[in-house]
């Protein structure tokens, strides 16, 4: 299992960057890596040899730092200097990486961090949630949030923003067409069918 989980982040046994993710923000990159590792760690919470996931921790952390280094064309050591922090966990302070996004209007900042997940076996009884929140509740979908943002996802400009929607991801790469617009490349790299952008002026 560990070999299978490490495979997407390795090339010939060496951790590599995930180039397809550099188009995302720092917050999204760190949050995605953390969510992927947390999912594996929580799934094997009862395993007696859960500590062996430290190999996956190392591989994913190197891949994460190399991805951020590629995004900003800097060295991995500079990534650590820019994002490293000490995380307060229930098992004491742990070293990790953190990205903070400040928001206006007195709203709390958005924080994404990497690390701080214990790999010790955890047999503590947990409550069973047999009534998870429904995905089709009254909460706004990601598409609606993009529309309400009224900002171009390519350049951040506002005004006359339109949303491009495709039927399937395979439509982004039609045969015989070599040069794609930037919005097509962005949608393909993020595996998303919608993108808000400014329309071309006449």
JSON list of C-alpha atoms in Angstrom, two decimals:
[
{"chain": "A", "resi": 1, "resn": "UNK", "atom": "CA", "xyz": [0.00, 0.00, 0.00]},
{"chain": "A", "resi": 2, "resn": "UNK", "atom": "CA", "xyz": [2.77, 2.43, 0.90]},
{"chain": "A", "resi": 3, "resn": "UNK", "atom": "CA", "xyz": [4.51, 1.80, -2.43]},
{"chain": "A", "resi": 4, "resn": "UNK", "atom": "CA", "xyz": [1.22, 2.41, -4.28]},
{"chain": "A", "resi": 5, "resn": "UNK", "atom": "CA", "xyz": [0.51, 5.66, -2.41]},
{"chain": "A", "resi": 6, "resn": "UNK", "atom": "CA", "xyz": [4.06, 6.93, -2.99]},
{"chain": "A", "resi": 7, "resn": "UNK", "atom": "CA", "xyz": [4.04, 6.11, -6.71]},
{"chain": "A", "resi": 8, "resn": "UNK", "atom": "CA", "xyz": [2.30, 9.33, -7.93]},
{"chain": "A", "resi": 9, "resn": "UNK", "atom": "CA", "xyz": [5.01, 11.41, -6.21]},
{"chain": "A", "resi": 10, "resn": "UNK", "atom": "CA", "xyz": [8.05, 9.40, -7.36]},
{"chain": "A", "resi": 11, "resn": "UNK", "atom": "CA", "xyz": [10.07, 8.97, -10.53]},
{"chain": "A", "resi": 12, "resn": "UNK", "atom": "CA", "xyz": [12.70, 6.24, -10.47]},
{"chain": "A", "resi": 13, "resn": "UNK", "atom": "CA", "xyz": [12.48, 6.24, -6.68]},
{"chain": "A", "resi": 14, "resn": "UNK", "atom": "CA", "xyz": [13.04, 9.99, -6.28]},
{"chain": "A", "resi": 15, "resn": "UNK", "atom": "CA", "xyz": [10.33, 12.46, -5.13]},
{"chain": "A", "resi": 16, "resn": "UNK", "atom": "CA", "xyz": [9.28, 14.76, -7.95]},
{"chain": "A", "resi": 17, "resn": "UNK", "atom": "CA", "xyz": [7.23, 17.92, -8.30]},
{"chain": "A", "resi": 18, "resn": "UNK", "atom": "CA", "xyz": [3.58, 17.77, -9.33]},
{"chain": "A", "resi": 19, "resn": "UNK", "atom": "CA", "xyz": [3.78, 20.17, -12.26]},
{"chain": "A", "resi": 20, "resn": "UNK", "atom": "CA", "xyz": [0.06, 20.01, -12.96]},
{"chain": "A", "resi": 21, "resn": "UNK", "atom": "CA", "xyz": [-0.60, 21.74, -9.63]},
{"chain": "A", "resi": 22, "resn": "UNK", "atom": "CA", "xyz": [1.62, 24.79, -9.97]},
{"chain": "A", "resi": 23, "resn": "UNK", "atom": "CA", "xyz": [-1.25, 26.72, -11.58]},
{"chain": "A", "resi": 24, "resn": "UNK", "atom": "CA", "xyz": [-3.08, 26.60, -8.24]},
{"chain": "A", "resi": 25, "resn": "UNK", "atom": "CA", "xyz": [-2.47, 28.99, -5.35]},
{"chain": "A", "resi": 26, "resn": "UNK", "atom": "CA", "xyz": [-0.06, 28.20, -2.52]},
{"chain": "A", "resi": 27, "resn": "UNK", "atom": "CA", "xyz": [-3.04, 27.70, -0.22]},
{"chain": "A", "resi": 28, "resn": "UNK", "atom": "CA", "xyz": [-4.66, 25.17, -2.57]},
{"chain": "A", "resi": 29, "resn": "UNK", "atom": "CA", "xyz": [-1.42, 23.26, -3.15]},
{"chain": "A", "resi": 30, "resn": "UNK", "atom": "CA", "xyz": [-0.62, 22.85, 0.54]},
{"chain": "A", "resi": 31, "resn": "UNK", "atom": "CA", "xyz": [-4.24, 22.09, 1.47]},
{"chain": "A", "resi": 32, "resn": "UNK", "atom": "CA", "xyz": [-4.50, 19.41, -1.21]},
{"chain": "A", "resi": 33, "resn": "UNK", "atom": "CA", "xyz": [-1.31, 17.64, -0.17]},
{"chain": "A", "resi": 34, "resn": "UNK", "atom": "CA", "xyz": [-2.40, 17.74, 3.47]},
{"chain": "A", "resi": 35, "resn": "UNK", "atom": "CA", "xyz": [-5.88, 16.42, 2.68]},
{"chain": "A", "resi": 36, "resn": "UNK", "atom": "CA", "xyz": [-4.48, 13.53, 0.65]},
{"chain": "A", "resi": 37, "resn": "UNK", "atom": "CA", "xyz": [-2.09, 12.47, 3.39]},
{"chain": "A", "resi": 38, "resn": "UNK", "atom": "CA", "xyz": [-4.67, 12.91, 6.14]},
{"chain": "A", "resi": 39, "resn": "UNK", "atom": "CA", "xyz": [-7.06, 10.64, 4.28]},
{"chain": "A", "resi": 40, "resn": "UNK", "atom": "CA", "xyz": [-4.51, 7.82, 4.19]},
{"chain": "A", "resi": 41, "resn": "UNK", "atom": "CA", "xyz": [-3.37, 8.35, 7.79]},
{"chain": "A", "resi": 42, "resn": "UNK", "atom": "CA", "xyz": [-6.92, 8.34, 9.15]},
{"chain": "A", "resi": 43, "resn": "UNK", "atom": "CA", "xyz": [-7.88, 5.27, 7.15]},
{"chain": "A", "resi": 44, "resn": "UNK", "atom": "CA", "xyz": [-5.08, 3.27, 8.81]},
{"chain": "A", "resi": 45, "resn": "UNK", "atom": "CA", "xyz": [-5.58, 4.78, 12.26]},
{"chain": "A", "resi": 46, "resn": "UNK", "atom": "CA", "xyz": [-6.02, 1.33, 13.87]},
{"chain": "A", "resi": 47, "resn": "UNK", "atom": "CA", "xyz": [-3.02, -0.28, 12.16]},
{"chain": "A", "resi": 48, "resn": "UNK", "atom": "CA", "xyz": [-0.34, -1.47, 14.60]},
{"chain": "A", "resi": 49, "resn": "UNK", "atom": "CA", "xyz": [2.41, -0.48, 12.14]},
{"chain": "A", "resi": 50, "resn": "UNK", "atom": "CA", "xyz": [0.93, 2.90, 11.22]},
{"chain": "A", "resi": 51, "resn": "UNK", "atom": "CA", "xyz": [4.32, 4.48, 11.88]},
{"chain": "A", "resi": 52, "resn": "UNK", "atom": "CA", "xyz": [5.54, 3.05, 8.56]},
{"chain": "A", "resi": 53, "resn": "UNK", "atom": "CA", "xyz": [3.58, 5.83, 6.85]},
{"chain": "A", "resi": 54, "resn": "UNK", "atom": "CA", "xyz": [6.56, 8.04, 7.67]},
{"chain": "A", "resi": 55, "resn": "UNK", "atom": "CA", "xyz": [7.91, 6.99, 4.26]},
{"chain": "A", "resi": 56, "resn": "UNK", "atom": "CA", "xyz": [4.82, 8.50, 2.62]},
{"chain": "A", "resi": 57, "resn": "UNK", "atom": "CA", "xyz": [5.22, 11.61, 4.78]},
{"chain": "A", "resi": 58, "resn": "UNK", "atom": "CA", "xyz": [8.77, 12.14, 3.51]},
{"chain": "A", "resi": 59, "resn": "UNK", "atom": "CA", "xyz": [7.90, 11.52, -0.14]},
{"chain": "A", "resi": 60, "resn": "UNK", "atom": "CA", "xyz": [4.86, 13.81, -0.14]},
{"chain": "A", "resi": 61, "resn": "UNK", "atom": "CA", "xyz": [6.67, 16.59, 1.72]},
{"chain": "A", "resi": 62, "resn": "UNK", "atom": "CA", "xyz": [9.54, 16.55, -0.77]},
{"chain": "A", "resi": 63, "resn": "UNK", "atom": "CA", "xyz": [7.06, 16.56, -3.64]},
{"chain": "A", "resi": 64, "resn": "UNK", "atom": "CA", "xyz": [5.17, 19.46, -2.07]},
{"chain": "A", "resi": 65, "resn": "UNK", "atom": "CA", "xyz": [8.28, 21.58, -1.57]},
{"chain": "A", "resi": 66, "resn": "UNK", "atom": "CA", "xyz": [9.52, 20.82, -5.07]},
{"chain": "A", "resi": 67, "resn": "UNK", "atom": "CA", "xyz": [6.13, 21.81, -6.48]},
{"chain": "A", "resi": 68, "resn": "UNK", "atom": "CA", "xyz": [6.23, 25.17, -4.69]},
{"chain": "A", "resi": 69, "resn": "UNK", "atom": "CA", "xyz": [9.86, 25.64, -5.71]},
{"chain": "A", "resi": 70, "resn": "UNK", "atom": "CA", "xyz": [8.94, 25.06, -9.34]},
{"chain": "A", "resi": 71, "resn": "UNK", "atom": "CA", "xyz": [6.01, 27.47, -9.09]},
{"chain": "A", "resi": 72, "resn": "UNK", "atom": "CA", "xyz": [8.25, 30.33, -7.95]},
{"chain": "A", "resi": 73, "resn": "UNK", "atom": "CA", "xyz": [11.49, 29.19, -9.60]},
{"chain": "A", "resi": 74, "resn": "UNK", "atom": "CA", "xyz": [13.32, 29.03, -6.28]},
{"chain": "A", "resi": 75, "resn": "UNK", "atom": "CA", "xyz": [15.26, 26.37, -4.39]},
{"chain": "A", "resi": 76, "resn": "UNK", "atom": "CA", "xyz": [13.64, 23.90, -2.02]},
{"chain": "A", "resi": 77, "resn": "UNK", "atom": "CA", "xyz": [15.60, 25.40, 0.87]},
{"chain": "A", "resi": 78, "resn": "UNK", "atom": "CA", "xyz": [14.00, 28.76, 0.15]},
{"chain": "A", "resi": 79, "resn": "UNK", "atom": "CA", "xyz": [10.56, 27.13, 0.26]},
{"chain": "A", "resi": 80, "resn": "UNK", "atom": "CA", "xyz": [11.28, 25.86, 3.75]},
{"chain": "A", "resi": 81, "resn": "UNK", "atom": "CA", "xyz": [12.47, 29.29, 4.87]},
{"chain": "A", "resi": 82, "resn": "UNK", "atom": "CA", "xyz": [9.36, 30.94, 3.46]},
{"chain": "A", "resi": 83, "resn": "UNK", "atom": "CA", "xyz": [6.69, 28.56, 4.76]},
{"chain": "A", "resi": 84, "resn": "UNK", "atom": "CA", "xyz": [8.12, 26.64, 7.72]},
{"chain": "A", "resi": 85, "resn": "UNK", "atom": "CA", "xyz": [6.40, 26.99, 11.08]},
{"chain": "A", "resi": 86, "resn": "UNK", "atom": "CA", "xyz": [5.79, 25.17, 14.36]},
{"chain": "A", "resi": 87, "resn": "UNK", "atom": "CA", "xyz": [2.34, 23.58, 14.57]},
{"chain": "A", "resi": 88, "resn": "UNK", "atom": "CA", "xyz": [0.57, 23.15, 17.89]},
{"chain": "A", "resi": 89, "resn": "UNK", "atom": "CA", "xyz": [-0.86, 19.62, 18.03]},
{"chain": "A", "resi": 90, "resn": "UNK", "atom": "CA", "xyz": [-2.37, 17.43, 20.73]},
{"chain": "A", "resi": 91, "resn": "UNK", "atom": "CA", "xyz": [0.95, 15.59, 20.88]},
{"chain": "A", "resi": 92, "resn": "UNK", "atom": "CA", "xyz": [3.00, 18.75, 21.32]},
{"chain": "A", "resi": 93, "resn": "UNK", "atom": "CA", "xyz": [4.67, 21.16, 18.87]},
{"chain": "A", "resi": 94, "resn": "UNK", "atom": "CA", "xyz": [5.59, 19.76, 15.47]},
{"chain": "A", "resi": 95, "resn": "UNK", "atom": "CA", "xyz": [7.50, 21.30, 12.59]},
{"chain": "A", "resi": 96, "resn": "UNK", "atom": "CA", "xyz": [5.58, 21.85, 9.37]},
{"chain": "A", "resi": 97, "resn": "UNK", "atom": "CA", "xyz": [4.68, 24.25, 6.58]},
{"chain": "A", "resi": 98, "resn": "UNK", "atom": "CA", "xyz": [1.96, 26.88, 6.66]},
{"chain": "A", "resi": 99, "resn": "UNK", "atom": "CA", "xyz": [0.32, 29.24, 4.17]},
{"chain": "A", "resi": 100, "resn": "UNK", "atom": "CA", "xyz": [-1.82, 32.12, 5.44]},
{"chain": "A", "resi": 101, "resn": "UNK", "atom": "CA", "xyz": [-4.19, 34.16, 3.27]},
{"chain": "A", "resi": 102, "resn": "UNK", "atom": "CA", "xyz": [-5.34, 37.44, 4.81]},
{"chain": "A", "resi": 103, "resn": "UNK", "atom": "CA", "xyz": [-8.90, 38.55, 4.11]},
{"chain": "A", "resi": 104, "resn": "UNK", "atom": "CA", "xyz": [-10.48, 41.98, 4.25]},
{"chain": "A", "resi": 105, "resn": "UNK", "atom": "CA", "xyz": [-13.46, 43.10, 6.28]},
{"chain": "A", "resi": 106, "resn": "UNK", "atom": "CA", "xyz": [-12.21, 41.73, 9.59]},
{"chain": "A", "resi": 107, "resn": "UNK", "atom": "CA", "xyz": [-12.75, 38.14, 8.50]},
{"chain": "A", "resi": 108, "resn": "UNK", "atom": "CA", "xyz": [-10.37, 35.50, 9.90]},
{"chain": "A", "resi": 109, "resn": "UNK", "atom": "CA", "xyz": [-7.43, 34.54, 7.72]},
{"chain": "A", "resi": 110, "resn": "UNK", "atom": "CA", "xyz": [-7.43, 31.32, 5.72]},
{"chain": "A", "resi": 111, "resn": "UNK", "atom": "CA", "xyz": [-4.75, 28.91, 6.92]},
{"chain": "A", "resi": 112, "resn": "UNK", "atom": "CA", "xyz": [-3.46, 25.76, 5.23]},
{"chain": "A", "resi": 113, "resn": "UNK", "atom": "CA", "xyz": [-0.68, 23.71, 6.75]},
{"chain": "A", "resi": 114, "resn": "UNK", "atom": "CA", "xyz": [1.33, 20.59, 6.05]},
{"chain": "A", "resi": 115, "resn": "UNK", "atom": "CA", "xyz": [2.32, 18.26, 8.84]},
{"chain": "A", "resi": 116, "resn": "UNK", "atom": "CA", "xyz": [1.23, 17.81, 12.43]},
{"chain": "A", "resi": 117, "resn": "UNK", "atom": "CA", "xyz": [-0.48, 14.43, 11.86]},
{"chain": "A", "resi": 118, "resn": "UNK", "atom": "CA", "xyz": [0.59, 11.80, 14.36]},
{"chain": "A", "resi": 119, "resn": "UNK", "atom": "CA", "xyz": [1.39, 8.32, 13.04]},
{"chain": "A", "resi": 120, "resn": "UNK", "atom": "CA", "xyz": [1.02, 6.59, 16.41]},
{"chain": "A", "resi": 121, "resn": "UNK", "atom": "CA", "xyz": [-1.64, 3.91, 16.59]},
{"chain": "A", "resi": 122, "resn": "UNK", "atom": "CA", "xyz": [-4.91, 5.39, 17.79]},
{"chain": "A", "resi": 123, "resn": "UNK", "atom": "CA", "xyz": [-7.52, 3.03, 19.23]},
{"chain": "A", "resi": 124, "resn": "UNK", "atom": "CA", "xyz": [-9.57, 5.75, 20.89]},
{"chain": "A", "resi": 125, "resn": "UNK", "atom": "CA", "xyz": [-13.28, 5.13, 20.29]},
{"chain": "A", "resi": 126, "resn": "UNK", "atom": "CA", "xyz": [-14.72, 7.70, 17.93]},
{"chain": "A", "resi": 127, "resn": "UNK", "atom": "CA", "xyz": [-18.41, 8.56, 17.45]},
{"chain": "A", "resi": 128, "resn": "UNK", "atom": "CA", "xyz": [-19.99, 7.20, 14.31]},
{"chain": "A", "resi": 129, "resn": "UNK", "atom": "CA", "xyz": [-21.49, 9.85, 12.06]},
{"chain": "A", "resi": 130, "resn": "UNK", "atom": "CA", "xyz": [-24.17, 7.98, 10.14]},
{"chain": "A", "resi": 131, "resn": "UNK", "atom": "CA", "xyz": [-25.86, 11.16, 8.94]},
{"chain": "A", "resi": 132, "resn": "UNK", "atom": "CA", "xyz": [-23.23, 13.08, 6.96]},
{"chain": "A", "resi": 133, "resn": "UNK", "atom": "CA", "xyz": [-24.19, 16.40, 5.36]},
{"chain": "A", "resi": 134, "resn": "UNK", "atom": "CA", "xyz": [-25.79, 16.02, 1.97]},
{"chain": "A", "resi": 135, "resn": "UNK", "atom": "CA", "xyz": [-23.90, 17.39, -1.02]},
{"chain": "A", "resi": 136, "resn": "UNK", "atom": "CA", "xyz": [-27.10, 18.83, -2.51]},
{"chain": "A", "resi": 137, "resn": "UNK", "atom": "CA", "xyz": [-27.95, 20.99, 0.51]},
{"chain": "A", "resi": 138, "resn": "UNK", "atom": "CA", "xyz": [-28.61, 24.73, 0.41]},
{"chain": "A", "resi": 139, "resn": "UNK", "atom": "CA", "xyz": [-24.93, 25.53, 0.36]},
{"chain": "A", "resi": 140, "resn": "UNK", "atom": "CA", "xyz": [-23.71, 27.31, -2.74]},
{"chain": "A", "resi": 141, "resn": "UNK", "atom": "CA", "xyz": [-21.80, 25.21, -5.24]},
{"chain": "A", "resi": 142, "resn": "UNK", "atom": "CA", "xyz": [-18.29, 26.07, -6.37]},
{"chain": "A", "resi": 143, "resn": "UNK", "atom": "CA", "xyz": [-19.68, 27.28, -9.69]},
{"chain": "A", "resi": 144, "resn": "UNK", "atom": "CA", "xyz": [-22.06, 29.71, -7.96]},
{"chain": "A", "resi": 145, "resn": "UNK", "atom": "CA", "xyz": [-19.21, 30.98, -5.78]},
{"chain": "A", "resi": 146, "resn": "UNK", "atom": "CA", "xyz": [-17.18, 31.70, -8.92]},
{"chain": "A", "resi": 147, "resn": "UNK", "atom": "CA", "xyz": [-20.07, 33.60, -10.45]},
{"chain": "A", "resi": 148, "resn": "UNK", "atom": "CA", "xyz": [-20.59, 35.65, -7.30]},
{"chain": "A", "resi": 149, "resn": "UNK", "atom": "CA", "xyz": [-16.87, 36.41, -7.13]},
{"chain": "A", "resi": 150, "resn": "UNK", "atom": "CA", "xyz": [-17.21, 38.31, -10.43]},
{"chain": "A", "resi": 151, "resn": "UNK", "atom": "CA", "xyz": [-13.46, 38.08, -11.06]},
{"chain": "A", "resi": 152, "resn": "UNK", "atom": "CA", "xyz": [-11.39, 36.59, -13.86]},
{"chain": "A", "resi": 153, "resn": "UNK", "atom": "CA", "xyz": [-9.63, 33.43, -12.68]},
{"chain": "A", "resi": 154, "resn": "UNK", "atom": "CA", "xyz": [-6.75, 34.10, -15.08]},
{"chain": "A", "resi": 155, "resn": "UNK", "atom": "CA", "xyz": [-5.80, 37.68, -14.26]},
{"chain": "A", "resi": 156, "resn": "UNK", "atom": "CA", "xyz": [-8.05, 38.67, -11.33]},
{"chain": "A", "resi": 157, "resn": "UNK", "atom": "CA", "xyz": [-9.73, 41.52, -13.21]},
{"chain": "A", "resi": 158, "resn": "UNK", "atom": "CA", "xyz": [-13.39, 42.36, -12.57]},
{"chain": "A", "resi": 159, "resn": "UNK", "atom": "CA", "xyz": [-16.15, 43.41, -14.90]},
{"chain": "A", "resi": 160, "resn": "UNK", "atom": "CA", "xyz": [-17.92, 41.56, -17.73]},
{"chain": "A", "resi": 161, "resn": "UNK", "atom": "CA", "xyz": [-16.80, 38.17, -16.43]},
{"chain": "A", "resi": 162, "resn": "UNK", "atom": "CA", "xyz": [-18.23, 35.14, -18.22]},
{"chain": "A", "resi": 163, "resn": "UNK", "atom": "CA", "xyz": [-17.99, 31.47, -17.31]},
{"chain": "A", "resi": 164, "resn": "UNK", "atom": "CA", "xyz": [-16.78, 28.86, -19.79]},
{"chain": "A", "resi": 165, "resn": "UNK", "atom": "CA", "xyz": [-18.31, 25.42, -19.34]},
{"chain": "A", "resi": 166, "resn": "UNK", "atom": "CA", "xyz": [-17.53, 22.28, -21.32]},
{"chain": "A", "resi": 167, "resn": "UNK", "atom": "CA", "xyz": [-19.39, 18.98, -21.58]},
{"chain": "A", "resi": 168, "resn": "UNK", "atom": "CA", "xyz": [-16.38, 16.76, -20.92]},
{"chain": "A", "resi": 169, "resn": "UNK", "atom": "CA", "xyz": [-12.67, 17.24, -20.16]},
{"chain": "A", "resi": 170, "resn": "UNK", "atom": "CA", "xyz": [-11.75, 15.41, -23.36]},
{"chain": "A", "resi": 171, "resn": "UNK", "atom": "CA", "xyz": [-13.24, 18.34, -25.31]},
{"chain": "A", "resi": 172, "resn": "UNK", "atom": "CA", "xyz": [-10.32, 20.51, -24.15]},
{"chain": "A", "resi": 173, "resn": "UNK", "atom": "CA", "xyz": [-7.90, 18.68, -26.44]},
{"chain": "A", "resi": 174, "resn": "UNK", "atom": "CA", "xyz": [-9.55, 18.17, -29.84]},
{"chain": "A", "resi": 175, "resn": "UNK", "atom": "CA", "xyz": [-7.57, 16.38, -32.50]},
{"chain": "A", "resi": 176, "resn": "UNK", "atom": "CA", "xyz": [-5.65, 18.51, -34.95]},
{"chain": "A", "resi": 177, "resn": "UNK", "atom": "CA", "xyz": [-5.44, 21.56, -32.69]},
{"chain": "A", "resi": 178, "resn": "UNK", "atom": "CA", "xyz": [-1.97, 22.11, -31.28]},
{"chain": "A", "resi": 179, "resn": "UNK", "atom": "CA", "xyz": [-2.06, 25.62, -29.79]},
{"chain": "A", "resi": 180, "resn": "UNK", "atom": "CA", "xyz": [-4.68, 26.05, -27.07]},
{"chain": "A", "resi": 181, "resn": "UNK", "atom": "CA", "xyz": [-5.78, 29.31, -25.41]},
{"chain": "A", "resi": 182, "resn": "UNK", "atom": "CA", "xyz": [-4.59, 29.90, -21.86]},
{"chain": "A", "resi": 183, "resn": "UNK", "atom": "CA", "xyz": [-8.03, 29.30, -20.37]},
{"chain": "A", "resi": 184, "resn": "UNK", "atom": "CA", "xyz": [-8.17, 25.88, -22.04]},
{"chain": "A", "resi": 185, "resn": "UNK", "atom": "CA", "xyz": [-4.75, 24.95, -20.67]},
{"chain": "A", "resi": 186, "resn": "UNK", "atom": "CA", "xyz": [-5.76, 26.10, -17.18]},
{"chain": "A", "resi": 187, "resn": "UNK", "atom": "CA", "xyz": [-8.96, 24.05, -17.19]},
{"chain": "A", "resi": 188, "resn": "UNK", "atom": "CA", "xyz": [-7.16, 20.94, -18.42]},
{"chain": "A", "resi": 189, "resn": "UNK", "atom": "CA", "xyz": [-4.41, 21.19, -15.79]},
{"chain": "A", "resi": 190, "resn": "UNK", "atom": "CA", "xyz": [-6.93, 21.61, -12.96]},
{"chain": "A", "resi": 191, "resn": "UNK", "atom": "CA", "xyz": [-9.32, 18.95, -14.31]},
{"chain": "A", "resi": 192, "resn": "UNK", "atom": "CA", "xyz": [-12.28, 21.33, -14.09]},
{"chain": "A", "resi": 193, "resn": "UNK", "atom": "CA", "xyz": [-15.12, 21.88, -16.51]},
{"chain": "A", "resi": 194, "resn": "UNK", "atom": "CA", "xyz": [-15.79, 25.52, -15.61]},
{"chain": "A", "resi": 195, "resn": "UNK", "atom": "CA", "xyz": [-13.66, 28.66, -15.56]},
{"chain": "A", "resi": 196, "resn": "UNK", "atom": "CA", "xyz": [-14.58, 32.31, -15.08]},
{"chain": "A", "resi": 197, "resn": "UNK", "atom": "CA", "xyz": [-12.70, 34.68, -17.40]},
{"chain": "A", "resi": 198, "resn": "UNK", "atom": "CA", "xyz": [-13.03, 38.04, -19.10]},
{"chain": "A", "resi": 199, "resn": "UNK", "atom": "CA", "xyz": [-14.52, 37.83, -22.60]},
{"chain": "A", "resi": 200, "resn": "UNK", "atom": "CA", "xyz": [-12.45, 39.02, -25.52]},
{"chain": "A", "resi": 201, "resn": "UNK", "atom": "CA", "xyz": [-13.28, 42.60, -26.42]},
{"chain": "A", "resi": 202, "resn": "UNK", "atom": "CA", "xyz": [-14.61, 43.21, -29.96]}
]
